[in-house]
Amino acid sequence: MRISELSERTGVSTASIKYYTREGLLPAGERTGYNSTAYGESHVARLRLIRALIDTGGLTVAAAGRVIAAIDDPGIELDHVFGIAQQSVPRDVTPPSAASVETVRALMRERGWATVDTNPGIALAASVLDDLAVTHTDLDAVLSRYAEAVDRIAEADLDAVAARGDRDQMAETVVVGIVLGDVLLAGLRRIAQESHTHRRYRGGVVPGRAPETPETEDPT
Amino acid sequence: MRISELSERTGVSTASIKYYTREGLLPAGERTGYNSTAYGESHVARLRLIRALIDTGGLTVAAAGRVIAAIDDPGIELDHVFGIAQQSVPRDVTPPSAASVETVRALMRERGWATVDTNPGIALAASVLDDLAVTHTDLDAVLSRYAEAVDRIAEADLDAVAARGDRDQMAETVVVGIVLGDVLLAGLRRIAQESHTHRRYRGGVVPGRAPETPETEDPT
């Protein structure tokens, strides 16, 4: 297909398509003549991946380029792709206190979680604990319940990767899962929080909606 | 204490302290004389809250102002504070497909989650599903495992709120929990993912670290 059709199919402007090609995120199309280039389905799929990482995941173009390079390089092993993707998600972290870092490390021992010392999650979780200490009275209980839930989530993440066929597909699933999984969790958590709030403080009644009437036995 | 001491205690510049006061995020100090103002412990605590929301949570000053106003207004009920805090977290959402919105609604029915139609999590989760469909083969399985984990997380969130004493403290815990809980989850998930990857693909060996030797019986 021509670049105009590729743009129409994906909703990405031709200027952006050319920009992603120059930056190495998108392979060049096949030159079919003077001033004309042909694109295929692989370009459609790749553009969807690029937009997911940038638009939904909030990655910069440079960060998206790094993780896509990792997907495309068959010499990079899968667990290294994990590391590259984890580092690519933008997070400003306030340096955490030593006490909170130790709390996170104690939690890791408790759950049998072993990582390299530079895993970005350690500083991130610890800096949040510093902030939560001000407003949460029993932080240890919250933390261990979060950790238990996260263990199941990570297991599901790895199963989704293992379900793919070859190394390239697996690498793609790793990257997308890491970047978008956070956003999916944030979305589901908004829904569950509201639902639990109605249950706990309003007897399950949703504001602006009639309470559900219990089914009554048919009198006949 | 004077503004200089408040600045030193909290690491917030005097210019920012004055700015937050002008914007209504921080109550004014007590005037103790011409050109001198006294601040107390409540100002220290409030500044920590403001910085947690803005620095760790990524809220704009305006959004932080809205949730702080909700905390400070005793006429706003707790579940409404939840809604205000949920809306305050910045998220650019690509409009989701109708099919993915229906997938989220089916999941909500399955889990007994009831919310208002405008809950921001619905569009957020659905737009992620559109992106994940490209790289995940068994999305329903992943989604239902995420949802089960999130149910536990939301329960822990509500318990943390209920553990606080009065309405103002509860409202503060609601806001901080919603804003920072996403970040805590993201941090813990990075740790758990790396750990599960080592377990699955490297027999539990962390790169750059000697494998743990099994404890041997004392030969004596």
XYZ file of C-alpha atoms in Angstrom:
440
model
C 0.000 0.000 0.000
C 1.034 3.622 -0.414
C 1.964 5.862 2.503
C -1.415 7.640 2.247
C -3.265 4.339 2.770
C -0.941 3.356 5.621
C -1.718 6.711 7.233
C -5.458 6.202 6.784
C -5.414 2.629 8.133
C -3.466 3.570 11.271
C -4.542 7.144 11.925
C -0.887 8.200 11.965
C -0.046 11.227 9.812
C 2.344 10.774 6.882
C 4.693 13.273 8.537
C 4.814 11.078 11.662
C 5.325 7.928 9.567
C 8.338 9.550 7.888
C 9.626 10.763 11.258
C 9.391 7.269 12.832
C 11.215 5.836 9.806
C 14.024 8.405 10.107
C 14.330 7.676 13.847
C 14.578 3.932 13.198
C 11.298 2.923 14.899
C 9.628 1.864 11.641
C 11.408 -0.089 8.866
C 11.474 1.753 5.529
C 8.922 0.690 2.934
C 9.955 -0.981 -0.298
C 10.934 1.437 -3.037
C 8.773 0.597 -6.066
C 9.763 3.463 -8.333
C 10.815 7.072 -8.399
C 9.126 8.789 -5.454
C 6.868 5.841 -4.563
C 7.188 3.385 -1.673
C 5.123 0.316 -0.777
C 4.189 -0.644 2.788
C 2.776 -3.934 4.065
C 0.847 -5.354 7.020
C 4.005 -5.468 9.134
C 4.122 -1.670 8.908
C 0.516 -1.422 10.088
C 1.285 -3.659 13.091
C 4.474 -1.778 13.925
C 2.742 1.619 13.797
C 0.058 0.305 16.191
C 2.810 -0.787 18.566
C 4.552 2.600 18.336
C 1.336 4.497 19.078
C 0.445 2.188 21.970
C 3.835 2.802 23.582
C 3.789 6.561 23.026
C 0.101 7.492 23.337
C -1.167 5.020 25.934
C 2.102 4.199 27.667
C 3.463 7.743 27.758
C 6.909 6.797 26.410
C 9.028 9.377 24.629
C 9.917 8.687 20.995
C 13.506 7.996 22.086
C 12.390 5.493 24.756
C 10.012 3.794 22.293
C 12.962 3.562 19.882
C 15.102 1.823 22.504
C 12.533 -0.849 23.334
C 11.723 -1.428 19.664
C 15.437 -1.884 18.940
C 15.498 -4.483 21.732
C 12.521 -6.308 20.182
C 14.189 -6.299 16.760
C 17.589 -7.571 17.923
C 17.404 -11.387 18.122
C 20.722 -11.369 20.026
C 19.092 -9.745 23.055
C 17.774 -12.350 25.463
C 14.245 -12.121 26.758
C 15.087 -11.183 30.343
C 17.273 -8.376 29.072
C 14.342 -7.106 26.983
C 12.396 -7.056 30.274
C 15.053 -4.863 31.856
C 15.190 -2.449 28.922
C 11.392 -2.098 28.891
C 11.270 -1.555 32.657
C 13.836 1.248 32.408
C 11.944 2.904 29.552
C 8.778 3.843 31.442
C 9.187 7.459 32.508
C 9.119 7.972 36.272
C 10.466 10.892 38.259
C 11.495 9.400 41.572
C 12.239 11.388 44.707
C 15.245 9.670 46.348
C 13.733 7.371 49.006
C 14.799 7.139 52.650
C 17.085 4.265 53.654
C 14.352 3.003 55.999
C 11.819 2.660 53.174
C 14.342 0.930 50.918
C 14.920 -1.553 53.749
C 11.143 -2.050 54.089
C 10.961 -2.928 50.396
C 13.949 -5.288 50.708
C 12.337 -7.004 53.698
C 9.176 -7.469 51.644
C 11.241 -8.957 48.825
C 12.820 -11.464 51.217
C 9.399 -12.328 52.607
C 8.036 -13.071 49.141
C 11.215 -14.673 47.770
C 11.638 -11.923 45.164
C 15.232 -11.702 43.897
C 16.345 -8.934 41.537
C 19.446 -7.009 40.568
C 20.118 -4.073 42.922
C 19.341 -1.581 40.161
C 15.768 -2.802 39.556
C 13.909 0.516 39.134
C 10.928 -0.745 41.149
C 12.851 -0.703 44.422
C 13.463 3.057 44.536
C 10.015 3.716 43.081
C 8.139 1.649 45.676
C 10.326 2.974 48.519
C 9.734 6.617 47.589
C 5.969 5.997 47.607
C 6.264 4.403 51.070
C 7.884 7.602 52.353
C 4.821 9.532 51.196
C 2.253 6.976 52.369
C 3.748 6.866 55.873
C 2.111 10.247 56.531
C -1.452 9.121 55.780
C -1.550 5.361 56.315
C -1.603 3.945 59.825
C -0.922 0.269 59.122
C 1.328 0.487 56.108
C 2.818 -2.996 56.552
C -0.596 -4.606 56.159
C -1.387 -2.608 53.001
C 2.030 -3.360 51.576
C 1.859 -7.089 52.081
C -1.629 -7.264 50.538
C -0.425 -5.242 47.540
C 2.592 -7.556 47.200
C 0.451 -10.670 47.244
C -1.775 -9.252 44.493
C 1.234 -8.131 42.460
C 2.712 -11.631 42.629
C -0.367 -12.934 40.811
C -0.196 -10.098 38.285
C 3.456 -10.792 37.473
C 2.617 -14.481 37.066
C -0.135 -13.557 34.577
C 2.305 -11.253 32.759
C 4.835 -14.053 32.335
C 2.164 -16.521 31.214
C 1.053 -14.058 28.521
C 4.638 -13.901 27.266
C 5.082 -17.683 27.312
C 1.848 -18.113 25.313
C 3.412 -16.410 22.273
C 5.124 -18.467 19.604
C 8.620 -17.219 18.859
C 11.220 -14.957 20.439
C 10.197 -11.817 18.479
C 6.533 -12.145 19.427
C 7.507 -12.856 23.027
C 9.748 -9.789 23.134
C 6.896 -7.653 21.805
C 4.525 -9.021 24.438
C 7.101 -8.305 27.171
C 7.418 -4.674 26.144
C 3.734 -3.994 25.652
C 2.806 -5.847 28.834
C 5.250 -3.881 30.975
C 4.341 -0.510 29.546
C 0.559 -0.933 29.296
C -0.011 -3.249 32.260
C 0.462 -0.311 34.661
C -2.257 1.610 32.838
C -4.624 -1.368 32.768
C -4.150 -1.795 36.517
C -4.826 1.900 37.101
C -8.044 1.644 35.093
C -9.353 -1.504 36.783
C -8.427 -0.100 40.196
C -10.595 3.005 39.596
C -13.549 0.754 38.825
C -13.013 -1.609 41.760
C -12.442 1.251 44.210
C -15.697 2.939 43.286
C -17.600 -0.318 43.460
C -16.141 -1.220 46.882
C -16.900 2.301 48.146
C -20.581 1.974 47.206
C -20.719 -1.441 48.856
C -19.116 -0.256 52.057
C -20.676 3.163 52.515
C -23.944 3.040 50.545
C -25.129 -0.557 50.753
C -24.116 -1.159 47.150
C -26.316 1.588 45.729
C -24.762 3.479 42.803
C -25.593 7.231 42.919
C -28.201 8.271 40.350
C -29.335 4.720 39.768
C -32.287 2.913 41.354
C -31.253 0.190 43.806
C -31.604 -3.266 42.351
C -34.747 -4.954 43.560
C -34.212 -8.505 44.729
C -35.901 -11.089 42.539
C -39.185 -12.167 44.066
C -40.712 -15.579 43.841
C -43.339 -15.961 41.179
C -46.599 -15.983 43.218
C -48.334 -18.503 40.967
C 8.286 28.565 63.151
C 9.303 31.078 60.535
C 8.927 30.458 56.810
C 12.678 29.816 56.503
C 12.470 26.972 59.029
C 9.336 25.562 57.365
C 11.241 25.582 54.074
C 14.219 23.819 55.641
C 12.082 21.178 57.391
C 10.150 20.271 54.236
C 12.650 20.953 51.464
C 10.099 23.234 49.770
C 11.440 26.647 48.727
C 9.949 29.766 50.343
C 8.824 30.895 46.884
C 6.855 27.657 46.452
C 5.394 27.953 49.961
C 4.102 31.427 49.121
C 2.803 30.186 45.775
C 0.887 27.281 47.360
C -0.602 29.711 49.892
C -1.748 32.096 47.136
C -3.274 29.164 45.200
C -5.184 28.005 48.303
C -3.369 24.667 48.745
C -1.704 25.723 52.000
C -3.463 27.694 54.749
C -1.792 31.028 55.520
C 0.451 31.161 58.591
C -0.423 33.236 61.635
C 0.632 36.850 61.391
C 2.773 37.610 64.448
C 3.912 41.082 63.575
C 4.830 43.379 60.750
C 6.361 41.215 58.012
C 6.554 38.047 60.127
C 4.373 34.929 59.996
C 4.370 31.811 62.184
C 3.792 28.305 60.840
C 3.022 25.107 62.770
C 3.182 21.329 62.405
C -0.022 21.302 60.358
C 1.809 23.306 57.695
C 4.645 20.772 57.637
C 2.166 17.925 57.171
C 0.238 19.782 54.480
C 3.386 20.601 52.515
C 4.378 16.923 52.589
C 0.950 16.031 51.209
C 1.239 18.654 48.454
C 4.674 17.427 47.387
C 3.570 13.781 47.433
C 0.642 14.574 45.137
C 2.685 16.722 42.752
C 6.149 15.091 42.775
C 5.328 11.401 43.225
C 1.766 11.376 41.915
C 2.376 13.666 38.940
C -0.638 15.894 39.663
C -0.682 19.460 38.381
C -0.864 22.234 40.991
C -4.453 22.884 39.908
C -5.434 19.212 40.315
C -3.691 19.028 43.698
C -5.663 22.151 44.688
C -8.955 20.480 43.767
C -8.345 17.331 45.807
C -7.051 19.340 48.772
C -10.188 21.490 48.644
C -12.221 18.267 48.742
C -10.269 17.060 51.791
C -10.820 20.382 53.562
C -14.561 20.601 52.909
C -16.365 18.582 55.608
C -19.582 18.844 53.569
C -18.168 16.584 50.850
C -18.932 12.953 51.540
C -16.202 10.361 51.396
C -17.338 8.619 48.236
C -17.461 11.948 46.461
C -13.865 12.619 47.587
C -13.022 9.286 45.926
C -14.531 10.480 42.656
C -12.727 13.828 42.751
C -9.387 12.133 43.439
C -9.955 9.579 40.674
C -10.624 12.341 38.156
C -7.537 14.285 39.235
C -4.906 11.785 38.119
C -3.712 12.905 34.700
C -4.338 10.361 31.956
C -4.480 10.940 28.232
C -6.894 8.344 26.933
C -7.299 7.368 23.296
C -11.066 6.844 22.763
C -11.604 3.075 23.120
C -13.492 0.824 20.696
C -17.068 -0.119 21.598
C -16.007 -3.789 21.684
C -13.372 -3.146 24.364
C -15.782 -1.064 26.450
C -18.183 -4.005 26.327
C -15.374 -6.367 27.394
C -14.749 -4.158 30.437
C -18.481 -4.034 31.224
C -18.734 -7.823 30.949
C -15.812 -8.102 33.384
C -17.595 -5.715 35.764
C -20.732 -7.864 35.680
C -18.645 -10.991 36.248
C -17.016 -9.470 39.337
C -20.113 -7.662 40.590
C -18.468 -4.255 40.167
C -21.044 -1.447 39.930
C -20.011 2.143 39.142
C -21.403 5.277 37.579
C -21.082 5.271 33.775
C -18.535 8.087 33.920
C -16.018 6.197 36.075
C -12.720 7.143 34.377
C -11.351 3.608 34.750
C -13.753 2.186 32.152
C -12.411 4.156 29.181
C -8.848 3.830 30.486
C -8.968 0.036 30.795
C -10.828 -0.334 27.478
C -8.305 1.765 25.558
C -5.487 -0.412 26.921
C -7.358 -3.537 25.814
C -7.429 -2.171 22.251
C -3.637 -1.929 22.339
C -3.060 -5.260 24.076
C -5.216 -7.130 21.562
C -2.337 -6.830 19.073
C 0.264 -8.571 21.246
C -1.657 -10.793 23.663
C -3.178 -14.060 22.476
C -5.395 -14.922 25.443
C -6.434 -11.515 26.658
C -9.510 -12.731 28.550
C -7.357 -14.904 30.806
C -4.940 -12.052 31.563
C -7.811 -9.662 32.176
C -9.649 -11.876 34.619
C -6.443 -12.556 36.588
C -5.707 -8.827 36.733
C -9.278 -8.169 37.889
C -9.063 -10.729 40.671
C -5.829 -9.163 41.931
C -7.282 -5.654 41.678
C -10.287 -6.688 43.755
C -7.902 -7.493 46.622
C -6.029 -4.237 46.121
C -9.209 -2.152 46.246
C -10.253 -3.998 49.412
C -6.877 -3.133 50.997
C -7.319 0.488 49.868
C -10.716 0.730 51.560
C -9.438 -0.930 54.742
C -6.620 1.633 54.923
C -9.217 4.413 54.738
C -11.478 2.816 57.362
C -8.498 2.465 59.749
C -8.203 6.253 60.054
C -9.982 8.093 62.836
C -12.111 10.948 61.551
C -13.534 12.155 58.259
C -10.646 14.545 57.466
C -7.994 11.900 57.991
C -10.045 9.406 55.982
C -10.417 11.888 53.126
C -6.659 12.455 53.118
C -6.015 8.709 53.013
C -8.480 8.334 50.124
C -6.684 10.962 48.055
C -3.153 9.809 48.774
C -4.081 6.143 48.312
C -5.669 6.737 44.918
C -2.885 8.927 43.600
C 0.104 7.024 44.995
C -1.298 3.482 44.915
C -0.820 3.336 41.131
C 2.839 4.234 41.555
C 3.335 1.705 44.364
C 1.813 -1.005 42.167
C 4.062 -0.028 39.261
C 7.120 -0.276 41.520
C 6.215 -3.635 43.057
C 5.306 -5.017 39.641
C 8.794 -4.188 38.285
C 10.331 -6.144 41.154
C 7.997 -9.140 40.878
C 8.342 -9.304 37.080
C 12.117 -9.425 37.235
C 12.046 -12.042 39.966
C 9.551 -14.241 38.088
C 11.614 -13.890 34.892
C 14.759 -15.171 36.636
C 12.785 -18.048 38.109
C 11.248 -19.040 34.813
C 14.119 -18.523 32.394
C 17.282 -18.765 34.526
C 16.467 -21.219 37.298
C 16.200 -18.379 39.817
C 19.737 -17.110 39.236
C 20.076 -13.320 39.375
C 22.590 -12.047 36.752
C 25.909 -10.946 38.235
C 25.281 -12.765 41.475
C 26.489 -16.230 42.474
C 23.710 -18.809 42.609
C 22.697 -19.623 46.149
C 24.298 -22.850 47.267
C 21.887 -25.251 48.939
C 22.606 -25.693 52.621
C 24.619 -28.849 53.189
C 24.385 -31.096 56.197
C 27.074 -30.558 58.749
C 29.379 -33.576 58.150
C 30.237 -33.991 61.821
